[in-house]
Short mmCIF file of C-alpha atoms in Angstrom, two decimals:
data_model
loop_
_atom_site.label_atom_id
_atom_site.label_comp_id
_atom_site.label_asym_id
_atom_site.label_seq_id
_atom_site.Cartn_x
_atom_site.Cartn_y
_atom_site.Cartn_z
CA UNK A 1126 113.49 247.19 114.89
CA UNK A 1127 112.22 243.84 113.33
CA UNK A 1128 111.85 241.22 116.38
CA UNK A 1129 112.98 238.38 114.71
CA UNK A 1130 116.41 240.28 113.16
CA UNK A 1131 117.05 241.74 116.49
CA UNK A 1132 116.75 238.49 118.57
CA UNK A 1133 118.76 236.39 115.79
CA UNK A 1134 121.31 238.66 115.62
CA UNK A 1135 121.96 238.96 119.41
CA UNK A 1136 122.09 235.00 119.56
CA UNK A 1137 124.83 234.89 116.68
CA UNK A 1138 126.63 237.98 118.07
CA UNK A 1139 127.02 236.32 121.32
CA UNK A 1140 128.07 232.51 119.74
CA UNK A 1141 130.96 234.54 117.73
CA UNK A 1142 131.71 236.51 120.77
CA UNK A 1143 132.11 233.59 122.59
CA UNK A 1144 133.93 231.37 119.70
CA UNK A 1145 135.85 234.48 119.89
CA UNK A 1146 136.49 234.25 124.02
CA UNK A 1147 137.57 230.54 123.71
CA UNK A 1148 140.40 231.40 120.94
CA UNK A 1149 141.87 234.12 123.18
CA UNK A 1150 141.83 232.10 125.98
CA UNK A 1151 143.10 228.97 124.36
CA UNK A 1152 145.44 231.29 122.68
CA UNK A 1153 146.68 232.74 126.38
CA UNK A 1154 146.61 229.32 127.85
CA UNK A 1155 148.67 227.42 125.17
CA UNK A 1156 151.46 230.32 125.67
CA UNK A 1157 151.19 230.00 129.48
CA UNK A 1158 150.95 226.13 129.45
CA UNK A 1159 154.17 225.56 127.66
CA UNK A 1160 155.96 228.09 129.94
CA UNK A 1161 155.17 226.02 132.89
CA UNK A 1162 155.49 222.39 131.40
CA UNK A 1163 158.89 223.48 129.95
CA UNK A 1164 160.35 226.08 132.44
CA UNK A 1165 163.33 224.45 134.03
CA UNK A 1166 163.33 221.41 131.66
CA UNK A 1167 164.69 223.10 128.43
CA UNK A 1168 166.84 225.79 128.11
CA UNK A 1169 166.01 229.45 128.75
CA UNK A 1170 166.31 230.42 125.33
CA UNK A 1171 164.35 227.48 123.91
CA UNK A 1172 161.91 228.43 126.53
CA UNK A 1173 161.09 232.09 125.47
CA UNK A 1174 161.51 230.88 121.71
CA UNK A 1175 158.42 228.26 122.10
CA UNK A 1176 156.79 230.91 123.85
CA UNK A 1177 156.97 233.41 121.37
CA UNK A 1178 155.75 231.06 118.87
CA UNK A 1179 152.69 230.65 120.58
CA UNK A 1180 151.87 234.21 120.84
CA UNK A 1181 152.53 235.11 116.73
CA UNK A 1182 151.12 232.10 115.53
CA UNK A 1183 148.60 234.29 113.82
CA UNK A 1184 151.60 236.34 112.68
CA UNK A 1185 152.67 233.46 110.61
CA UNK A 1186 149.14 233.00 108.93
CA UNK A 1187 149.54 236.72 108.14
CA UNK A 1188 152.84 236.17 107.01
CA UNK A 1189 151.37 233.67 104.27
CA UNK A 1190 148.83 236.28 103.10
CA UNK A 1191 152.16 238.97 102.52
CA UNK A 1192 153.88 236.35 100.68
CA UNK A 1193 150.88 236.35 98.25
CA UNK A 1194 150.22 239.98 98.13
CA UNK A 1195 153.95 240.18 97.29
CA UNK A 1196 153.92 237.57 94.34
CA UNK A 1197 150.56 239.60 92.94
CA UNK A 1198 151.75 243.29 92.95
CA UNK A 1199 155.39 243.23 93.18
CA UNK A 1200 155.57 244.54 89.22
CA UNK A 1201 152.06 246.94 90.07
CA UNK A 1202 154.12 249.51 88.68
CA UNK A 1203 151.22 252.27 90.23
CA UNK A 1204 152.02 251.26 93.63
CA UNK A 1205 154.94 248.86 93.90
CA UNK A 1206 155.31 247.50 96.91
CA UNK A 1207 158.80 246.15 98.60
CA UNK A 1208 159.27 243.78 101.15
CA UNK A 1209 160.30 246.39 103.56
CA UNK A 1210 157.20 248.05 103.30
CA UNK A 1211 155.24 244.69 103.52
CA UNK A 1212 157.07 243.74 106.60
CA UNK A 1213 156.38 247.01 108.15
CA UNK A 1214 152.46 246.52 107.30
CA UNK A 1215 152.55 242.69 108.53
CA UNK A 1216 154.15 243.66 111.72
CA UNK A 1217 150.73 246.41 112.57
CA UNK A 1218 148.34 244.56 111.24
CA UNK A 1219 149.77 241.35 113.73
CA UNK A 1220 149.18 243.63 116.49
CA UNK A 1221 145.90 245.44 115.14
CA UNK A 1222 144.74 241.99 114.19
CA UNK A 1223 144.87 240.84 117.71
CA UNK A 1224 143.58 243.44 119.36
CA UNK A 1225 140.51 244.02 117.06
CA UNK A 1226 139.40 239.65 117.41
CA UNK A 1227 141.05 238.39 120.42
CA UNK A 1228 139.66 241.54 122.94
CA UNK A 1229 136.90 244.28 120.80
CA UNK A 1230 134.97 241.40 119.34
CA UNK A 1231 135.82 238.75 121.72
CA UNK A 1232 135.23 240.62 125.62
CA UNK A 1233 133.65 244.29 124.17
CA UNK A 1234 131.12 243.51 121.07
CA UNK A 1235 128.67 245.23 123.32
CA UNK A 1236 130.21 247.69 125.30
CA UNK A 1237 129.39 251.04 123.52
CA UNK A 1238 125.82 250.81 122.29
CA UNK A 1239 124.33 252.30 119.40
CA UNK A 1240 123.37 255.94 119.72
CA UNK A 1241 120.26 257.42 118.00
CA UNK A 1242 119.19 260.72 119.80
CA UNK A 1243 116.09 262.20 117.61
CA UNK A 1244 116.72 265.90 118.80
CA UNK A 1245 120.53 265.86 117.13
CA UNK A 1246 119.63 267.04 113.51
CA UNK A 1247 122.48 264.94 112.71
CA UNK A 1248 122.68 262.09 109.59
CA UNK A 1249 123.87 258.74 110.83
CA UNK A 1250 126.22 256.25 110.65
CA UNK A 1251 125.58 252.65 109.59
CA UNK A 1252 128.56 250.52 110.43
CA UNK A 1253 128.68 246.87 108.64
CA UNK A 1254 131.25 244.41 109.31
CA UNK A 1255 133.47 241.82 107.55
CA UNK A 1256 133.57 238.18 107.32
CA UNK A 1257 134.30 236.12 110.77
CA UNK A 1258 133.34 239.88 112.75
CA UNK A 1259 130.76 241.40 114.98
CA UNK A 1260 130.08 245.03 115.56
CA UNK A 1261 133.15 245.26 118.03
CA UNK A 1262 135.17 245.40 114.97
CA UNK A 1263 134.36 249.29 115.34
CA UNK A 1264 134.55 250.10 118.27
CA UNK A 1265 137.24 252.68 117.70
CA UNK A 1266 134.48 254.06 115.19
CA UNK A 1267 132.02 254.39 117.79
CA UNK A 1268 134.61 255.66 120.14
CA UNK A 1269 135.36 258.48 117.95
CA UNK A 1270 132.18 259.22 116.45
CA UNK A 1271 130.57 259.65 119.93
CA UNK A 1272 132.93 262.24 120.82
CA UNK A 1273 131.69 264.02 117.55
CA UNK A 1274 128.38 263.58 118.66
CA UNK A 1275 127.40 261.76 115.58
CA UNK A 1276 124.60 259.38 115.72
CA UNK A 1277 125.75 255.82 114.41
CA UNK A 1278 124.26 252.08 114.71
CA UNK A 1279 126.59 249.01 114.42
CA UNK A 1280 125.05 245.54 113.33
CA UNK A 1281 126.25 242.15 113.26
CA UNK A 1282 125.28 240.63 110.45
CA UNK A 1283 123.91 236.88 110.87
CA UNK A 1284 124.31 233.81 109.87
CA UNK A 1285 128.16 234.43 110.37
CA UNK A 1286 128.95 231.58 107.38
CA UNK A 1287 125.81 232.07 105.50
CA UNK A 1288 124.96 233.49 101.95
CA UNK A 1289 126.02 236.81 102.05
CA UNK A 1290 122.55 237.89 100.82
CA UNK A 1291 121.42 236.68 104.52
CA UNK A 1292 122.73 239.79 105.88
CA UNK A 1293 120.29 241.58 103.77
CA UNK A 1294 117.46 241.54 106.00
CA UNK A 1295 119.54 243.14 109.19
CA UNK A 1296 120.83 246.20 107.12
CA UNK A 1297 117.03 246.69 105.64
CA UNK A 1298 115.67 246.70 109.37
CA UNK A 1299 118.62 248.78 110.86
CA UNK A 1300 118.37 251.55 107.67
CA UNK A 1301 114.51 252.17 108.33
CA UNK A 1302 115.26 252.20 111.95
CA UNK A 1303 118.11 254.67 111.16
CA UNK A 1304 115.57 256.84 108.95
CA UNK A 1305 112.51 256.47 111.54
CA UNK A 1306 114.77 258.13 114.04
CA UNK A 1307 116.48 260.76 112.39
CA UNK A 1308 114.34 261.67 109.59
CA UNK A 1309 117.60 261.02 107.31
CA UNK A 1310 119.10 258.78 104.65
CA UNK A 1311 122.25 257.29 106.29
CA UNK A 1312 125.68 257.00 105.11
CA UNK A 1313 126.73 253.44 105.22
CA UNK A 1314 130.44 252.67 106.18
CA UNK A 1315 131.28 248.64 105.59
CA UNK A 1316 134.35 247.01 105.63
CA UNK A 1317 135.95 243.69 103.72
CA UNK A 1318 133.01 241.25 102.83
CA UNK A 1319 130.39 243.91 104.38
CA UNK A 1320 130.80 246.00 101.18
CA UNK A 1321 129.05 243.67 99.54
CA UNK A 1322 126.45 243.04 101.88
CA UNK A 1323 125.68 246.51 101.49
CA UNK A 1324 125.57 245.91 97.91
CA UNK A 1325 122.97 243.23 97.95
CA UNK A 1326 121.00 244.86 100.04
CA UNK A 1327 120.87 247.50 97.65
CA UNK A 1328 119.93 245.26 94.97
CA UNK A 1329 117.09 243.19 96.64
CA UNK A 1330 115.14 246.37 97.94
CA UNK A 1331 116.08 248.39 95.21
CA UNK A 1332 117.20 250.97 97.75
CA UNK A 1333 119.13 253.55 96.39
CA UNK A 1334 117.37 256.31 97.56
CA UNK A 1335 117.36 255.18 101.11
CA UNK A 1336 121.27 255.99 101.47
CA UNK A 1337 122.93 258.69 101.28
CA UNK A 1338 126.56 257.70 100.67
CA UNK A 1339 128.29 254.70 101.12
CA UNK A 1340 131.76 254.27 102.08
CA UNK A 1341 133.09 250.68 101.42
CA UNK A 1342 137.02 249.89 103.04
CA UNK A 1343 138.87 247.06 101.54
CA UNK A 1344 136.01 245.62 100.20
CA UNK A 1345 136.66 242.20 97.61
CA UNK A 1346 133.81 243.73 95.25
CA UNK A 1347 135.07 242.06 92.38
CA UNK A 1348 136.67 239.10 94.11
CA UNK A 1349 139.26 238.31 96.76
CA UNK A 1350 142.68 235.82 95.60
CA UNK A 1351 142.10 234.00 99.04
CA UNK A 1352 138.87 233.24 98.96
CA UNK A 1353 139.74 230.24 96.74
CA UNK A 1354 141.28 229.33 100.21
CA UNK A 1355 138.30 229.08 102.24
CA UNK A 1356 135.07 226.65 101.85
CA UNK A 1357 132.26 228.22 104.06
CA UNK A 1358 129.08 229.39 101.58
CA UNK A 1359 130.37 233.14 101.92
CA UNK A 1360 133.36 232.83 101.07
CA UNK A 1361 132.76 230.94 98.14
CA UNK A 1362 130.57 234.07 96.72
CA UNK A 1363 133.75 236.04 97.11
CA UNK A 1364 136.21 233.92 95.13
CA UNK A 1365 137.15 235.77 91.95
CA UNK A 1366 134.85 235.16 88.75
CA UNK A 1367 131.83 233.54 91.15
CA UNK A 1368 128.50 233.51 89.71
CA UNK A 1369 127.26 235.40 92.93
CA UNK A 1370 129.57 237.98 92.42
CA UNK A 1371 128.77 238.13 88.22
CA UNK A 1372 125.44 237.68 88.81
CA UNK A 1373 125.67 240.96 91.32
CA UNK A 1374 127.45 243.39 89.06
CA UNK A 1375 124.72 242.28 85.91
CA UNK A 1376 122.02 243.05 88.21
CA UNK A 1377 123.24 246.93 89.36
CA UNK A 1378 122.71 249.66 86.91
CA UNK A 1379 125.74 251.82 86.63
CA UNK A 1380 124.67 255.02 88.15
CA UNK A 1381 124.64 252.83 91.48
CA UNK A 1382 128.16 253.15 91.77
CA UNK A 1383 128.80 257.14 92.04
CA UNK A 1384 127.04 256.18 95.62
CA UNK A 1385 130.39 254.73 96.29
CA UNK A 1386 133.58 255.58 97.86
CA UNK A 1387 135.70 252.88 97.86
CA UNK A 1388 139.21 252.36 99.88
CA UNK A 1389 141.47 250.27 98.80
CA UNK A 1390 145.43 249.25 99.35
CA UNK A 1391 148.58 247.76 97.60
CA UNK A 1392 149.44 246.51 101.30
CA UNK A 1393 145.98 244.47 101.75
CA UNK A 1394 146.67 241.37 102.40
CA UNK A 1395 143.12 240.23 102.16
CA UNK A 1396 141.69 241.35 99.10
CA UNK A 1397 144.76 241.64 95.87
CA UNK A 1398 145.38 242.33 93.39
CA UNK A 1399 144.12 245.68 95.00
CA UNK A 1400 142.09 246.75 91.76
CA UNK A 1401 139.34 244.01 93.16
CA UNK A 1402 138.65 246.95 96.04
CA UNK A 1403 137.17 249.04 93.27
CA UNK A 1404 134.05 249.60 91.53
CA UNK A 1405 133.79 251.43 87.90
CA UNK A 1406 132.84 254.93 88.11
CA UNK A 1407 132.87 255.11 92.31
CA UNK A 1408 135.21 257.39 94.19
CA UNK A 1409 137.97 255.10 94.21
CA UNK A 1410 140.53 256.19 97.43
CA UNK A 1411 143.84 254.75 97.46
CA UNK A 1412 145.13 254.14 101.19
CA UNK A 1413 149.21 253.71 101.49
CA UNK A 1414 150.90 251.22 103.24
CA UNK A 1415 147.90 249.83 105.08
CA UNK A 1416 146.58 246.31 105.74
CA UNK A 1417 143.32 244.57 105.28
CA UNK A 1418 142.06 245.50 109.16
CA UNK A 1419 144.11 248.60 109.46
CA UNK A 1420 142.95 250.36 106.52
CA UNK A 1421 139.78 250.54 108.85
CA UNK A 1422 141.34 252.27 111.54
CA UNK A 1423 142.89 255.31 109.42
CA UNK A 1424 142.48 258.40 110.51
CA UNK A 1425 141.90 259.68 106.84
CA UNK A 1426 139.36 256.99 106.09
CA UNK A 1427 137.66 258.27 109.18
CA UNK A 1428 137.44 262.16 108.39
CA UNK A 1429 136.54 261.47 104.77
CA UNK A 1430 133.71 259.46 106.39
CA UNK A 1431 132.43 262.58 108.74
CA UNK A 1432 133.55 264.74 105.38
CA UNK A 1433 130.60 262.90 103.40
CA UNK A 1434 127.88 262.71 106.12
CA UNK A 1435 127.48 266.48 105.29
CA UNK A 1436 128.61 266.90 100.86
CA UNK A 1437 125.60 266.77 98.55
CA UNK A 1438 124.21 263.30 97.76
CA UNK A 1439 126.53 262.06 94.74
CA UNK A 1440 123.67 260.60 91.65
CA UNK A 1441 125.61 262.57 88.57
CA UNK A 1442 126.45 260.13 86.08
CA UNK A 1443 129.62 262.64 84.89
CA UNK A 1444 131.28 260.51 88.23
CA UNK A 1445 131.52 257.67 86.12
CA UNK A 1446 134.68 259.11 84.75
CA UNK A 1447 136.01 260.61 87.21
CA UNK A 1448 139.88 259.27 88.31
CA UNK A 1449 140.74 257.04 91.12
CA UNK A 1450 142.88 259.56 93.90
CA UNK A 1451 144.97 258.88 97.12
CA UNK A 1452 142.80 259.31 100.67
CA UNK A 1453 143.59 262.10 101.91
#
C-alpha cells in the first residue's frame, strides 16, 4: 500500500462519512422537530402529512430524475418503459437509496474490512465506487462475497469532487496490492462514475494486462443527461459530449473494451438514455426494471460477477461484434 494514498484516502473517507452522519441526522431531526413543534397545534392529519414530507424528501428529488428518464425512453421501443413500471422502480430505489447513504456509507463505511488471505488460491475482487460514495456503498458485496470466501478490497476513491483522473492513483496502488497478495490479476467491479475511473486508470498506466475482467454497473461511459445538472469538476467530465469523456474514448484502442461487461437499465434514473451505459464491442448486460443504485444490488449482477472471476480472460477481438443480451 502507497502511504500517502492510504492516509488521504482514510481522511476523505471519514469527511464523507461524516458529511454523510450530519445529513441523516439532520434528516431524522427535521422529521422529529416538526412532530414536536406542531403536535397538538395543527391537525393530526396535517401533522403526519408534514412528517412524511420530511422523511421522502429525497423521494421527490428521485421523483425528478423518473420524470426525465420517462421523457428520454418512453418511445425506446427495445425496452419501453411505463409509468407503472417507473413508479415501481422509484419507490425501491427511495428505500435502497436511503439505506445505502444515510446508514452503509454514513455509520458502516468501515465495518467489514478488506480481506486478502495469501493461502486462498482465489482471484480477487476490486470494488470502486460512484460519485458522492465511499466503500460502504458495498457492503452487501462484501457481505456476500465473504461468505463465498472470495478475497475482495473496497477503496474510496479521493478527492470526492475532484478530476475523475484523481482516483487513478488509489486503484493503481490497491491493484498491485491486490496482485502482491494473491499472485493474480483482479477482476474489477465499479459502479456509476467508478466505471470510468477504472477506465482512466487503464489509460494512464496502460494497464490492461494487470486486470483480468472488469465489470462496470450503470456506468455514464459515454455521458450521463444529469450531469448537465451538477457543477463540481467531476461531474462536469461526465456531461454528455465533454472533452474529458472524447478525449477518453480517442485515447483507448478498441480491443480494450472486450475487457468489459457492462450493466445497464431502461429504469436508471441516473445515467439515460440507457445506451450511454455501454461501450462498443463490451459484453453489454441489460438489467430489467432496476434503478441507478439498485442495479448494484442484483442478485444476477452479483453471480455473473463470481461467474467471471473464474471464465478465461476475454482479449479476442471477434467480441467486438458480439450482441448486447439481458443479465441473466
Amino acid at each position: 500500500m502507497v502511504a500517502g494514498v492510504s492516509s488521504l484516502g482514510d481522511y476523505y473517507l471519514s469527511m464523507l462519512a461524516h458529511f454523510q452522519k450530519l445529513l441523516a441526522l439532520l434528516w431524522l431531526g427535521s422529521a422529529s422537530g416538526w412532530v414536536w413543534m406542531t403536535a397538538g397545534h395543527l391537525h393530526p392529519a396535517l401533522v403526519v402529512m408534514g412528517f412524511l414530507c420530511i422523511l421522502l424528501a429525497h423521494s421527490s428529488v428521485l421523483a425528478v430524475e423518473f420524470v426525465l428518464l420517462y421523457r428520454q425512453h418512453r418511445d425506446e421501443p427495445a425496452h419501453p418503459v411505463d409509468i407503472p413500471l417507473l413508479v415501481r422502480a422509484w419507490l425501491t430505489e427511495s428505500c435502497i437509496a436511503l439505506r445505502a447513504f444515510l446508514w452503509e456509507q454514513a455509520f458502516r463505511s468501515q465495518s467489514l474490512p478488506d480481506t486478502l488471505p495469501t493461502d486462498t488460491g482465489r482471484r480477487a475482487v476490486l470494488l470502486v465506487h460512484g460519485y458522492v460514495c465511499n466503500r460502504g456503498l458495498w457492503n452487501p458485496w462484501m457481505r456476500k462475497l465473504r461468505a463465498c470466501g472470495i478475497p475482495y478490497r473496497a477503496i474510496t476513491l479521493t478527492p470526492p469532487f475532484g478530476s475523475i483522473d484523481d482516483g487513478v492513483a488509489a486503484i493503481d496502488a490497491a491493484i498491485r496490492d491486490i496482485t502482491d497478495v494473491t499472485g493474480l490479476a483482479p477482476l474489477v467491479v465499479a459502479h456509476s462514475m467508478g466505471g470510468l475511473s477504472v477506465r482512466a486508470w487503464l489509460r494512464a498506466c496502460s494497464a490492461d494486462d494487470r486486470v483480468h475482467h472488469v465489470v462496470t454497473i450503470a456506468s455514464p461511459h459515454q455521458g450521463a443527461y444529469l450531469a448537465r445538472y451538477a457543477s463540481t469538476r467531476n461531474a462536469r467530465q461526465v456531461r454528455i459530449g465533454s472533452n474529458w469523456l472524447e478525449n477518453l474514448a480517442h485515447s483507448e484502442p478498441a480491443s480494450r473494451y472486450a475487457l468489459f461487461t457492462c450493466f445497464y437499465g431502461h429504469c436508471d434514473n441516473v445515467v439515460f438514455p440507457m445506451k450511454r451505459a455501454v461501450l462498443p464491442g463490451a459484453d453489454n448486460r441489460h438489467v430489467a426494471s432496476s434503478a441507478h443504485i439498485q442495479m448494484a444490488y442484483r442478485d444476477e449482477v452479483f453471480r455473473e460477477a463470481v461467474r467471471l472471476l473464474d471464465a478465461p480472460r476475454v482479449t479476442d477481438d471477434s467480441t467486438l461484434t458480439r450482441p448486447d443480451r439481458a443479465a441473466s
